[in-house]
JSON list of C-alpha atoms in Angstrom, two decimals:
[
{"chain": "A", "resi": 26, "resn": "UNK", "atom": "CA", "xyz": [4.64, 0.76, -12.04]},
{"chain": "A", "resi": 27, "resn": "UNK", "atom": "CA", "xyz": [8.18, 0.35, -13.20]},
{"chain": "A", "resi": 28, "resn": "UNK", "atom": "CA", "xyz": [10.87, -0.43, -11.04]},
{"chain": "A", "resi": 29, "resn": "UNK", "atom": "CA", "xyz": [13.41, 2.47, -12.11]},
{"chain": "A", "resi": 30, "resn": "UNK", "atom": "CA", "xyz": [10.57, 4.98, -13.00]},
{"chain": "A", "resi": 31, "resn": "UNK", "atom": "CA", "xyz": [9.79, 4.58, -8.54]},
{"chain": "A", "resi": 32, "resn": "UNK", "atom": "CA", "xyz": [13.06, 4.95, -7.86]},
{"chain": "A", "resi": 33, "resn": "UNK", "atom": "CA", "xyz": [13.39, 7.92, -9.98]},
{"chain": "A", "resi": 34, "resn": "UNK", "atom": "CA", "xyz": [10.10, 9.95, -8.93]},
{"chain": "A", "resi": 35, "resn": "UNK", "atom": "CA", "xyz": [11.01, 9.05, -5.04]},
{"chain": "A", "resi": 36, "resn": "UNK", "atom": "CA", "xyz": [14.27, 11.16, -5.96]},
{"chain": "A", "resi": 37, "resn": "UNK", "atom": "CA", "xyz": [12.54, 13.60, -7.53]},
{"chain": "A", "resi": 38, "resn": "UNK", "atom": "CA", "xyz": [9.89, 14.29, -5.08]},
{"chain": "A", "resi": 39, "resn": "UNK", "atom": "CA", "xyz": [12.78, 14.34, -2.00]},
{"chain": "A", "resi": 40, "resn": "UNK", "atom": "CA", "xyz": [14.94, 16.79, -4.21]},
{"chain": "A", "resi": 41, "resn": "UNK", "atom": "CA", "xyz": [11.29, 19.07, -4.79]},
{"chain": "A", "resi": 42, "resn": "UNK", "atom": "CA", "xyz": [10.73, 18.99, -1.08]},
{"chain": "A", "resi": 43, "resn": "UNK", "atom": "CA", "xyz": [14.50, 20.10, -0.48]},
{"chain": "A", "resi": 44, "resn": "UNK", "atom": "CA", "xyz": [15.13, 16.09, 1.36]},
{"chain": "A", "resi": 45, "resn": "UNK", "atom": "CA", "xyz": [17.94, 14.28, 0.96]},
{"chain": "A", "resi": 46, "resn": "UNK", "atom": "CA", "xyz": [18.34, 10.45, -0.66]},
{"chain": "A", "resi": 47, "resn": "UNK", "atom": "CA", "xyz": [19.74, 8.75, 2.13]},
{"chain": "A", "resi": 48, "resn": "UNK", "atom": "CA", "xyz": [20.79, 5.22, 2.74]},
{"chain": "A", "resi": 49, "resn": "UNK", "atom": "CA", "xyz": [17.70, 4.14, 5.13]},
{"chain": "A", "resi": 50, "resn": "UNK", "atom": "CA", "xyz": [15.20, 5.85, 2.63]},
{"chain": "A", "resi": 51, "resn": "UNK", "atom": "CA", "xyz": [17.33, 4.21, -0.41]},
{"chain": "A", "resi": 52, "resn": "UNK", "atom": "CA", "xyz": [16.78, 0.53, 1.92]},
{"chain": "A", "resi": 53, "resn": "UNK", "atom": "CA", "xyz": [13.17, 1.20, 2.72]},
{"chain": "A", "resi": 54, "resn": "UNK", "atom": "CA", "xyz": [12.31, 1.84, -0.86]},
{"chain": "A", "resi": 55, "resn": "UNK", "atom": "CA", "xyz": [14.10, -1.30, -1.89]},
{"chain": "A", "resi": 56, "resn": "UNK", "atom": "CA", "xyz": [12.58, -3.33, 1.07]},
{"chain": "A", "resi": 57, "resn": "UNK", "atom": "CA", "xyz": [8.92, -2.00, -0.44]},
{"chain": "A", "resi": 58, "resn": "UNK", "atom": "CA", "xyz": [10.07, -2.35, -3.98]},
{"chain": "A", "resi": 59, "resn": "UNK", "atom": "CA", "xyz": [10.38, -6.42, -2.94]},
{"chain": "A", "resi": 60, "resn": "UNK", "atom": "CA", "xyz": [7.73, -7.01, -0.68]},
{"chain": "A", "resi": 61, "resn": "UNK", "atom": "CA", "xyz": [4.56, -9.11, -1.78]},
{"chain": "A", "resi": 62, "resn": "UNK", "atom": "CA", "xyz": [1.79, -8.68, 0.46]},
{"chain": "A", "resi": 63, "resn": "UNK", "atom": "CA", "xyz": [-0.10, -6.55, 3.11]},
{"chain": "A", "resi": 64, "resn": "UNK", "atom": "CA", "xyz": [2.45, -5.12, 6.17]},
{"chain": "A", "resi": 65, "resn": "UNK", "atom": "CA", "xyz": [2.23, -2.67, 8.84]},
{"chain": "A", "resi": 66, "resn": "UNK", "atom": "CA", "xyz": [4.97, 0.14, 9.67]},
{"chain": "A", "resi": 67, "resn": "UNK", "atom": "CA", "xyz": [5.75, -1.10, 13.16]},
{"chain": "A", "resi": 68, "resn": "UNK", "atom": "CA", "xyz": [6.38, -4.90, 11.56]},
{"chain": "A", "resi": 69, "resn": "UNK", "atom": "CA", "xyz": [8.27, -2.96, 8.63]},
{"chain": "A", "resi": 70, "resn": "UNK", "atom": "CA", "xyz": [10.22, -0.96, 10.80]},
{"chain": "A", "resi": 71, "resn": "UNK", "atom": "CA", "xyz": [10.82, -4.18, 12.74]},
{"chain": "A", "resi": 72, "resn": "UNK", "atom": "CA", "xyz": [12.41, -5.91, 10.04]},
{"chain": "A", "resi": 73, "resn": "UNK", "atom": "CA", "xyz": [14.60, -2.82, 8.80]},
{"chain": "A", "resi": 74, "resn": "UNK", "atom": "CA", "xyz": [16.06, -2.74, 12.45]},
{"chain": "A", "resi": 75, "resn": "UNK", "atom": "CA", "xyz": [16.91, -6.54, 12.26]},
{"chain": "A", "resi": 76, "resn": "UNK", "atom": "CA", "xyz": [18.99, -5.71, 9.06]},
{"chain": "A", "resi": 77, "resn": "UNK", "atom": "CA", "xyz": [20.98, -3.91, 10.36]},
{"chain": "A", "resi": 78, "resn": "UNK", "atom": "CA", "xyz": [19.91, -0.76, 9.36]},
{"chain": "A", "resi": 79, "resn": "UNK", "atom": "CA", "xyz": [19.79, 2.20, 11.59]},
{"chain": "A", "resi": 80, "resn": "UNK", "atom": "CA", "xyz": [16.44, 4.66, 10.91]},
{"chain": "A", "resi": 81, "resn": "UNK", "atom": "CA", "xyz": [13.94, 5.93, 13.24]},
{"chain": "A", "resi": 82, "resn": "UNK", "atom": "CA", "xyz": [10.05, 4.59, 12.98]},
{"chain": "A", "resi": 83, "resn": "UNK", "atom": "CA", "xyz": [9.46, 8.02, 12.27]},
{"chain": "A", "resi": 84, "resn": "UNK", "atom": "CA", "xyz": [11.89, 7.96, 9.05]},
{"chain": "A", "resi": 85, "resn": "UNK", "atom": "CA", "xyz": [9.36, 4.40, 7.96]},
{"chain": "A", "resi": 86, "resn": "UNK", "atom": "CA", "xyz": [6.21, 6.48, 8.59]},
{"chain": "A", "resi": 87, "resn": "UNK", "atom": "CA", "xyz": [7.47, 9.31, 6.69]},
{"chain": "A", "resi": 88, "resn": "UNK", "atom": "CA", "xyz": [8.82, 7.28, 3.97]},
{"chain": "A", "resi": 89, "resn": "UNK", "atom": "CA", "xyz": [5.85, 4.93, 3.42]},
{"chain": "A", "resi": 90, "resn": "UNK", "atom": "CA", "xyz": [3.93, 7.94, 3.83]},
{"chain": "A", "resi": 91, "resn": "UNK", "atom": "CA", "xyz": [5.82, 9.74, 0.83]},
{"chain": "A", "resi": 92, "resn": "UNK", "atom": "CA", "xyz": [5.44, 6.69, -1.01]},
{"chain": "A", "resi": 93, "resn": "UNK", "atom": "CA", "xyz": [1.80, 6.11, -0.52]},
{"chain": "A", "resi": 94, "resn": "UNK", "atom": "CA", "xyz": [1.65, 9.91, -2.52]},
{"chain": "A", "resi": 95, "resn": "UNK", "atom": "CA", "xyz": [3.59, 8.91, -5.22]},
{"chain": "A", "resi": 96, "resn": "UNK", "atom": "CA", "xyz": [1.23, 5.57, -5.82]},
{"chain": "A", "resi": 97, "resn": "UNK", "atom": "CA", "xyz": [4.23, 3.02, -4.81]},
{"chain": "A", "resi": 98, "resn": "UNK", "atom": "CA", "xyz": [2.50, 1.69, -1.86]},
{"chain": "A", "resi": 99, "resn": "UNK", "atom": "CA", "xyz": [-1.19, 1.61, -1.24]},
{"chain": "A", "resi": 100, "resn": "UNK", "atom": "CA", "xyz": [-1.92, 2.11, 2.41]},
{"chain": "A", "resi": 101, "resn": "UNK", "atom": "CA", "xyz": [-5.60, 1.18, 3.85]},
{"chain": "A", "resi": 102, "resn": "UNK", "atom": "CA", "xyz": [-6.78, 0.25, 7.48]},
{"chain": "A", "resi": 103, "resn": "UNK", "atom": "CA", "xyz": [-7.96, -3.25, 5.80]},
{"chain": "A", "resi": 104, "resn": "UNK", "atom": "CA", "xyz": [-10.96, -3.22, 9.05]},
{"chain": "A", "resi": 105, "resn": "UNK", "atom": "CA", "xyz": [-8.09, -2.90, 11.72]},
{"chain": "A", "resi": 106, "resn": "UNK", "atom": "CA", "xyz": [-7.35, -0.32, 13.62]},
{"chain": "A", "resi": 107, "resn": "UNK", "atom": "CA", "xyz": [-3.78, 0.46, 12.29]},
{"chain": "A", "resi": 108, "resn": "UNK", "atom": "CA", "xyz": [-2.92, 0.97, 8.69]},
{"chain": "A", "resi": 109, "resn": "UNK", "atom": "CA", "xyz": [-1.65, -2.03, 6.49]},
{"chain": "A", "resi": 110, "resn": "UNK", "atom": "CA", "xyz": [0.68, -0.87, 3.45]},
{"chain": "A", "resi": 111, "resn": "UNK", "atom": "CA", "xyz": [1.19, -2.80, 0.34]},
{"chain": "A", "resi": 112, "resn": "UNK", "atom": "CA", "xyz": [4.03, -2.40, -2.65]},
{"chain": "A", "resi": 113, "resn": "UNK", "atom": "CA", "xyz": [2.00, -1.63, -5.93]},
{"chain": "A", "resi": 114, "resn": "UNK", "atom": "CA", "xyz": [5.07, -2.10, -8.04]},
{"chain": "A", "resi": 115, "resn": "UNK", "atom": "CA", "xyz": [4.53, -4.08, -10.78]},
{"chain": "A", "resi": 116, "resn": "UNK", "atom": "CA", "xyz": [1.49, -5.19, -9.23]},
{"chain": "A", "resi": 117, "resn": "UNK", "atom": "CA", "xyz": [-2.22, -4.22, -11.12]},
{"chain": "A", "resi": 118, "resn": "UNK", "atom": "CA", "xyz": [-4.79, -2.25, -9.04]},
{"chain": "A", "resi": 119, "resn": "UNK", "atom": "CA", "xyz": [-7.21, -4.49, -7.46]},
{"chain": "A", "resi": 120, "resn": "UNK", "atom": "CA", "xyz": [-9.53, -4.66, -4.36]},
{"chain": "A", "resi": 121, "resn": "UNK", "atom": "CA", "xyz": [-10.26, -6.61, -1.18]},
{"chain": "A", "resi": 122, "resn": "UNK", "atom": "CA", "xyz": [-12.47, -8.88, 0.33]},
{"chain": "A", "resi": 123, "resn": "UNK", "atom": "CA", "xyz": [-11.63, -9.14, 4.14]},
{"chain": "A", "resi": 124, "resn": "UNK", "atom": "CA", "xyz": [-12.62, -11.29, 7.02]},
{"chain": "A", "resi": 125, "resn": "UNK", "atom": "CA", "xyz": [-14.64, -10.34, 9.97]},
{"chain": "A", "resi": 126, "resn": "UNK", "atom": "CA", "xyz": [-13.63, -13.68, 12.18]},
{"chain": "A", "resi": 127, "resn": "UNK", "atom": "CA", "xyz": [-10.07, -14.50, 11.28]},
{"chain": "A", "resi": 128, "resn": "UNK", "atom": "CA", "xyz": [-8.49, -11.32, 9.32]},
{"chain": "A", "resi": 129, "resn": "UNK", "atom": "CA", "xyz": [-7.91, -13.26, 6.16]},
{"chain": "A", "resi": 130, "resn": "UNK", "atom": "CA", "xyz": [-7.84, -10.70, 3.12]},
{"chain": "A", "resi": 131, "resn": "UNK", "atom": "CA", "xyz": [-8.31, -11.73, -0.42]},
{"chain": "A", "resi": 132, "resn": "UNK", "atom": "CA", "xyz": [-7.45, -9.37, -3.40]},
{"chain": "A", "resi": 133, "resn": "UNK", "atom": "CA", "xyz": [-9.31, -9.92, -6.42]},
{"chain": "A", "resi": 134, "resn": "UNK", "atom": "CA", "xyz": [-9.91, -7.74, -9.77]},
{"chain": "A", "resi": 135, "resn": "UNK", "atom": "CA", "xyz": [-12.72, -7.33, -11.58]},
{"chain": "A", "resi": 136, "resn": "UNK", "atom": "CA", "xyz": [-13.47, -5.34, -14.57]},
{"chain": "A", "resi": 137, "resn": "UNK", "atom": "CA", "xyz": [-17.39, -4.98, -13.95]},
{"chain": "A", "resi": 138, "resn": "UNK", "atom": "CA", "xyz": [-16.74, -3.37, -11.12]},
{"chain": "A", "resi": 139, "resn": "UNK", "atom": "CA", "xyz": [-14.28, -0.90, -12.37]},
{"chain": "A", "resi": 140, "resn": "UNK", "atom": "CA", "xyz": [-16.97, -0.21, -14.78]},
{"chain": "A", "resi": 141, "resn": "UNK", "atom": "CA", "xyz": [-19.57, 1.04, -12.40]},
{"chain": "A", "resi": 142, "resn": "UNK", "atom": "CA", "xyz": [-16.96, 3.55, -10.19]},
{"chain": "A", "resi": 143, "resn": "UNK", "atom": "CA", "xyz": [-15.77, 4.99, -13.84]},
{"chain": "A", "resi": 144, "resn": "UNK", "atom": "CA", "xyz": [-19.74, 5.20, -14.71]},
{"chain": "A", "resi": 145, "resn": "UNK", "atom": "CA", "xyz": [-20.68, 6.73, -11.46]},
{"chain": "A", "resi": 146, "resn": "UNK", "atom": "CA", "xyz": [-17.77, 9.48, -11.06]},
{"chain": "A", "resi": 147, "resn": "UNK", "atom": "CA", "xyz": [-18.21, 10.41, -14.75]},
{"chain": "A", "resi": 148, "resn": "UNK", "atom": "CA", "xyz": [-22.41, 10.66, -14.02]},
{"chain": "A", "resi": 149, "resn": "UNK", "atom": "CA", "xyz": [-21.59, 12.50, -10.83]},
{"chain": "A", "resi": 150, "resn": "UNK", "atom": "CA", "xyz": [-19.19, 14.99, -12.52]},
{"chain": "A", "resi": 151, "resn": "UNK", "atom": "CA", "xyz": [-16.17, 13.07, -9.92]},
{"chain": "A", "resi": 152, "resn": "UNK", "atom": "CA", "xyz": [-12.30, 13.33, -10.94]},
{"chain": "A", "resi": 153, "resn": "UNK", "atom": "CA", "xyz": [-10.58, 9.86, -9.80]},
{"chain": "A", "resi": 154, "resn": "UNK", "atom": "CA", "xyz": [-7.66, 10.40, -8.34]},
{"chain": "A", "resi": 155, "resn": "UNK", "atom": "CA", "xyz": [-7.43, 6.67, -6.66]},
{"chain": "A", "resi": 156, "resn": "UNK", "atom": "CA", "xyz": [-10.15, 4.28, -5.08]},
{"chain": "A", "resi": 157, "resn": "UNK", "atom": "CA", "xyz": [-9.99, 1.64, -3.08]},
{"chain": "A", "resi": 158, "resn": "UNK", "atom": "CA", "xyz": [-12.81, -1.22, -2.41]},
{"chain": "A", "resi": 159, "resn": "UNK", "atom": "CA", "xyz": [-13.11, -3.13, 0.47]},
{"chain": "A", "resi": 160, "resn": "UNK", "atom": "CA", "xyz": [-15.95, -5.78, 1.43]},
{"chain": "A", "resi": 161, "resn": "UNK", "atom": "CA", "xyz": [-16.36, -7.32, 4.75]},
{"chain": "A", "resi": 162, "resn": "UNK", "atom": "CA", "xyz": [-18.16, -11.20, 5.33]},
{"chain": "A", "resi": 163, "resn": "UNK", "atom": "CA", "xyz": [-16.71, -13.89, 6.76]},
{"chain": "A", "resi": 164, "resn": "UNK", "atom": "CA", "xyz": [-14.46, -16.77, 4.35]},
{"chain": "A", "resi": 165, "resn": "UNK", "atom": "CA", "xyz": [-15.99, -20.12, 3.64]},
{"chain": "A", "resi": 166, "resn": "UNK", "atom": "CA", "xyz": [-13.68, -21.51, 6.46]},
{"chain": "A", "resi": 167, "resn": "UNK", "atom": "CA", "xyz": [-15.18, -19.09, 9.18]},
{"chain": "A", "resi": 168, "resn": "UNK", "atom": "CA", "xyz": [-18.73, -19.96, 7.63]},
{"chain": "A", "resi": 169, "resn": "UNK", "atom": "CA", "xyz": [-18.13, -23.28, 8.27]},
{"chain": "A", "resi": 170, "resn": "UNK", "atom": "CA", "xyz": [-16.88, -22.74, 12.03]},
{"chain": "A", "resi": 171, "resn": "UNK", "atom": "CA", "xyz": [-20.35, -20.63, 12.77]}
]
């Protein structure tokens, strides 16, 4: 996803839902548009805070909530109890492998896979809209521990 096409469809949606482009939605959008990586809102609010900048959790939830519609950021629990959001700008779609004794996630791609989801919703008469995969084990390291 395009750096400037984001920027321009979060302005677009805001001005369709009668919101306003402020400066703490323009610096949360450039904050996600940089990140690499899995965060959480209350870290991500956090950080905003310790910028300087002056917005509400609730303006971060709403936000990464707006951009989790719009495909910027995915947002998944990742097997916690709170959800984990990640920037999907210029980054591929891909899915996760994530561990049950120390929390490590790995992403990893691959095109077999794909295959099969496309295969099933088209036998099952399914529209995709988005997926997400996640698989839960233990690492090699944790493996090693037990």
């Amino acid at each position: 996803m395009d750096r400037q096409l984001v920027i321009d469809s979060f302005k677009a949606w805001l001005r369709a839902h009668g919101l306003k482009y402020t400066r703490e939605r323009e610096a949360i959008l450039s904050e996600v548009i940089a990140r690499q990586g899995h965060f959480d809102a209350e870290e991500f609010a956090a950080h905003m805070r310790s910028t300087g900048l002056k917005c509400s959790r609730a303006t971060v939830y709403r936000t990464l909530d707006i951009l989790d519609e719009l495909g910027v950021v995915h947002k998944s629990t990742l097997g916690h109890k709170h959800q984990h959001y990640e920037s999907m700008v210029d980054r591929p779609h891909h899915d996760h492998l994530i561990c049950l004794g120390c929390d490590k996630v790995v992403e990893f791609v691959d095109d077999n896979i794909e295959r099969l989801q496309i295969e099933a919703c088209q036998r099952l008469g399914f529209t995709i809209s988005r997926h997400s995969l996640q698989i839960f084990g233990h690492c090699p390291e944790c493996q090693k521990k037990n």
